Coordinates of C-alpha atoms in Angstrom, one line a residue:
M1 CA -92.6 -15.0 -35.7
K2 CA -90.6 -18.2 -36.4
S3 CA -88.2 -16.2 -38.6
F4 CA -87.6 -13.8 -35.7
L5 CA -87.0 -16.9 -33.4
Y6 CA -84.6 -18.4 -36.0
L7 CA -82.5 -15.2 -35.8
L8 CA -82.8 -15.0 -32.1
F9 CA -81.6 -18.6 -31.4
G10 CA -79.0 -18.2 -34.2
F11 CA -77.7 -15.3 -32.2
V12 CA -77.6 -17.3 -29.0
D13 CA -76.0 -20.3 -30.7
S14 CA -73.3 -18.2 -32.1
F15 CA -72.7 -16.4 -28.8
T16 CA -72.5 -19.7 -26.8
I17 CA -70.0 -21.2 -29.3
L18 CA -67.8 -18.1 -28.9
F19 CA -68.2 -18.1 -25.1
L20 CA -67.1 -21.8 -25.0
T21 CA -64.3 -21.3 -27.4
F22 CA -62.7 -18.6 -25.3
K23 CA -63.4 -20.4 -22.0
A24 CA -61.7 -23.6 -23.4
F25 CA -58.5 -21.6 -23.9
R26 CA -58.6 -19.5 -20.8
L27 CA -59.2 -16.3 -22.7
P28 CA -61.1 -13.5 -21.0
V29 CA -64.7 -13.3 -22.0
T30 CA -66.2 -10.3 -20.2
M31 CA -63.9 -7.7 -22.1
Y32 CA -65.1 -9.0 -25.5
L33 CA -68.8 -9.2 -24.8
R34 CA -69.6 -6.3 -27.2
D35 CA -67.4 -8.0 -30.0
F36 CA -69.2 -11.3 -29.3
S37 CA -72.6 -9.6 -29.7
I38 CA -71.5 -8.1 -33.1
M39 CA -70.1 -11.3 -34.3
A40 CA -73.2 -13.4 -33.1
T41 CA -75.5 -10.9 -34.8
A42 CA -73.6 -11.1 -38.2
L43 CA -73.4 -14.9 -38.0
S44 CA -77.2 -15.2 -37.2
I45 CA -78.0 -13.1 -40.2
T46 CA -75.6 -15.0 -42.4
S47 CA -77.1 -18.3 -41.3
F48 CA -80.7 -17.0 -42.0
V49 CA -79.7 -15.9 -45.5
N50 CA -78.0 -19.2 -46.3
R51 CA -80.6 -21.5 -44.9
V52 CA -83.9 -19.7 -45.3
V53 CA -83.5 -17.2 -48.1
L54 CA -81.0 -19.0 -50.4
E55 CA -81.8 -22.5 -49.0
V56 CA -78.1 -23.5 -49.3
D57 CA -78.1 -25.3 -45.9
Q58 CA -75.1 -27.6 -46.9
I59 CA -72.7 -24.6 -46.9
D60 CA -73.9 -22.8 -43.8
V61 CA -71.7 -24.5 -41.1
G62 CA -68.5 -24.1 -43.3
A63 CA -69.5 -20.5 -44.0
Q64 CA -70.0 -19.9 -40.2
F65 CA -66.5 -21.6 -39.4
F66 CA -64.9 -19.3 -42.0
L67 CA -66.5 -16.2 -40.7
I68 CA -65.6 -16.8 -37.0
V69 CA -62.0 -17.3 -38.1
V70 CA -62.0 -14.1 -40.1
F71 CA -63.6 -12.2 -37.1
F72 CA -60.9 -13.5 -34.8
R73 CA -58.2 -12.4 -37.1
L74 CA -59.7 -8.9 -37.8
L75 CA -61.3 -8.0 -34.5
F76 CA -59.1 -9.7 -32.0
K77 CA -55.8 -9.9 -34.0
I78 CA -55.5 -13.6 -33.4
R79 CA -53.2 -15.4 -35.9
V80 CA -55.1 -17.5 -38.5
Y81 CA -53.7 -20.9 -37.3
E82 CA -54.8 -20.2 -33.7
S83 CA -58.1 -18.7 -34.9
A84 CA -58.8 -21.8 -36.9
L85 CA -57.8 -24.0 -34.0
I86 CA -59.9 -22.5 -31.3
T87 CA -62.8 -22.1 -33.6
A88 CA -62.7 -25.8 -34.5
I89 CA -62.6 -26.8 -30.7
G90 CA -65.5 -24.6 -29.9
Y91 CA -67.7 -25.6 -32.9
L92 CA -66.9 -29.3 -32.6
S93 CA -67.6 -29.3 -28.9
Y94 CA -70.9 -27.4 -29.5
L95 CA -72.1 -30.0 -32.2
G96 CA -70.9 -32.8 -30.0
I97 CA -73.1 -31.6 -27.2
Q98 CA -76.0 -31.0 -29.5
F99 CA -75.7 -34.5 -31.0
V100 CA -76.0 -36.0 -27.5
I101 CA -78.9 -33.8 -26.6
Y102 CA -80.9 -34.4 -29.7
P103 CA -81.2 -38.3 -29.3
I104 CA -82.0 -37.9 -25.7
L105 CA -84.9 -35.6 -26.3
L106 CA -85.9 -37.9 -29.3
S107 CA -86.0 -40.9 -27.0
F108 CA -88.3 -39.1 -24.6
G109 CA -90.5 -38.0 -27.4
L110 CA -89.9 -34.4 -26.9
V111 CA -88.8 -33.9 -30.4
T112 CA -89.1 -35.7 -33.6
L113 CA -86.6 -36.7 -36.4
S114 CA -87.9 -34.0 -38.6
D115 CA -87.2 -31.3 -36.0
G116 CA -83.5 -32.2 -36.3
K117 CA -83.7 -31.4 -40.0
S118 CA -86.0 -28.4 -39.8
L119 CA -85.1 -24.9 -39.4
V120 CA -88.2 -23.3 -37.7
E121 CA -90.1 -26.0 -35.9
W122 CA -90.8 -25.6 -32.1
G123 CA -88.9 -28.9 -31.5
T124 CA -85.9 -27.4 -33.3
F125 CA -85.9 -24.4 -31.0
L126 CA -86.1 -26.8 -27.9
I127 CA -83.0 -28.6 -29.1
Q128 CA -81.2 -25.3 -29.6
L129 CA -82.4 -23.9 -26.2
I130 CA -81.2 -26.9 -24.2
T131 CA -77.9 -27.2 -26.1
D132 CA -77.1 -23.5 -25.5
V133 CA -77.9 -23.7 -21.9
T134 CA -75.8 -26.8 -21.6
V135 CA -72.9 -25.2 -23.4
L136 CA -73.1 -22.0 -21.3
L137 CA -72.9 -24.2 -18.1
I138 CA -70.0 -26.2 -19.4
G139 CA -68.1 -23.0 -20.3
W140 CA -68.9 -21.5 -16.9
L141 CA -67.6 -24.7 -15.1
I142 CA -64.4 -24.6 -17.1
G143 CA -63.8 -21.1 -16.0
M144 CA -64.7 -21.8 -12.4
F145 CA -62.4 -24.7 -12.1
N146 CA -59.7 -23.1 -14.1
F147 CA -59.8 -25.9 -16.8
G148 CA -58.8 -25.3 -20.4
F149 CA -55.6 -24.8 -22.4
S150 CA -53.3 -21.9 -21.7
F151 CA -50.7 -22.1 -24.5
I152 CA -52.6 -19.5 -26.7
M153 CA -51.7 -16.0 -25.5
Q154 CA -54.3 -13.3 -24.9
P155 CA -54.7 -11.3 -28.1
P156 CA -53.7 -9.2 -29.8
H157 CA -51.0 -11.4 -31.3
D158 CA -47.9 -10.5 -33.4
L159 CA -49.5 -11.4 -36.7
Y160 CA -46.1 -11.8 -38.4
Q161 CA -44.5 -14.2 -35.9
K162 CA -44.2 -17.7 -37.1
G163 CA -44.3 -20.7 -34.7
K164 CA -42.0 -23.7 -34.9
L165 CA -43.4 -26.6 -37.0
D166 CA -42.7 -29.7 -35.0
A167 CA -44.3 -33.2 -35.2
L168 CA -46.9 -32.4 -32.6
K169 CA -47.9 -29.2 -34.5
I170 CA -48.3 -31.2 -37.8
R171 CA -50.6 -33.7 -35.9
I172 CA -52.6 -30.7 -34.6
I173 CA -52.9 -29.3 -38.1
C174 CA -54.0 -32.7 -39.4
G175 CA -56.7 -32.9 -36.7
L176 CA -57.7 -29.4 -37.5
V177 CA -58.1 -30.2 -41.2
L178 CA -60.2 -33.3 -40.3
G179 CA -62.3 -31.2 -38.0
I180 CA -62.9 -28.6 -40.7
L181 CA -63.9 -31.2 -43.1
T182 CA -66.3 -32.7 -40.5
L183 CA -67.8 -29.4 -39.8
S184 CA -68.3 -28.6 -43.4
S185 CA -70.1 -32.0 -44.1
T186 CA -72.2 -32.1 -40.9
T187 CA -75.4 -30.6 -42.4
Y188 CA -75.2 -32.9 -45.4
W189 CA -75.1 -36.0 -43.3
I190 CA -78.0 -34.9 -41.0
F191 CA -80.2 -34.5 -44.1
I192 CA -79.4 -37.8 -45.8
F193 CA -78.8 -40.1 -42.8
K194 CA -81.6 -42.7 -42.2
G195 CA -80.1 -44.8 -39.5
D196 CA -79.5 -44.5 -35.7
I197 CA -78.9 -40.8 -35.0
W198 CA -76.4 -41.7 -32.3
V199 CA -74.0 -42.9 -35.1
L200 CA -73.7 -39.3 -36.3
I201 CA -71.8 -38.3 -33.2
L202 CA -68.8 -40.5 -34.0
P203 CA -67.4 -38.4 -36.9
I204 CA -67.7 -35.4 -34.7
L205 CA -66.1 -36.9 -31.5
A206 CA -63.2 -38.4 -33.4
P207 CA -61.5 -35.3 -34.6
L208 CA -62.6 -33.5 -31.2
L209 CA -61.0 -36.1 -29.1
L210 CA -57.8 -36.3 -31.2
L211 CA -57.4 -32.5 -31.1
L212 CA -58.1 -32.3 -27.3
R213 CA -55.5 -35.1 -26.7
W214 CA -52.8 -33.3 -28.8
L215 CA -53.6 -29.9 -27.3
Y216 CA -53.3 -31.4 -23.9
R217 CA -49.8 -32.5 -24.9
R218 CA -48.9 -29.1 -26.3
D219 CA -50.0 -27.4 -23.1
K220 CA -47.8 -29.7 -21.1
I221 CA -44.9 -28.9 -23.3
I222 CA -45.5 -25.1 -22.8
D223 CA -45.8 -25.6 -19.1

């Protein structure tokens, strides 16, 4: 039963990340729902194999990030740079929201510290459920009020076109690399950290806020 719930919530987690990712860049969602479902299924199964079967939790977030970039490149024909960029924004935003929700639930006694490190506990599923609902709501609000970035064109892209490398793009790439490193090490820090859980949100928010600031500037230049 809990294995089924892990796969189910893994699917919903992945779907909400994809939903938020596209909403953040004003890309259409409804026309890609079938593709999102295929991707979310593959990502959920991959996560189950990594965490439950092989017990290699430390590589799972990095593997998920890599797979999403590959899917964006192959299914949607989005260039690798843009694929990595929008994936980083979506994933960092999701984790940032989750790392706010988790301590709040912890403070109310609704979950325990072990729930944040477990895979198939009821408290773990509660954290995922509330995070997913929150992310979907935020994504819906972004679309409703027409927020988000508009400098990335709707796919398919010209995969052989190379953009100009300027100072701002170099900063964005540096922020992207920092974001990828943060995502790749998140699970490791969750398992070894013994202090105040709120501290863990700082390494997630830092690259996210830097990227959002620089992407806002990029959007203004394009406009």
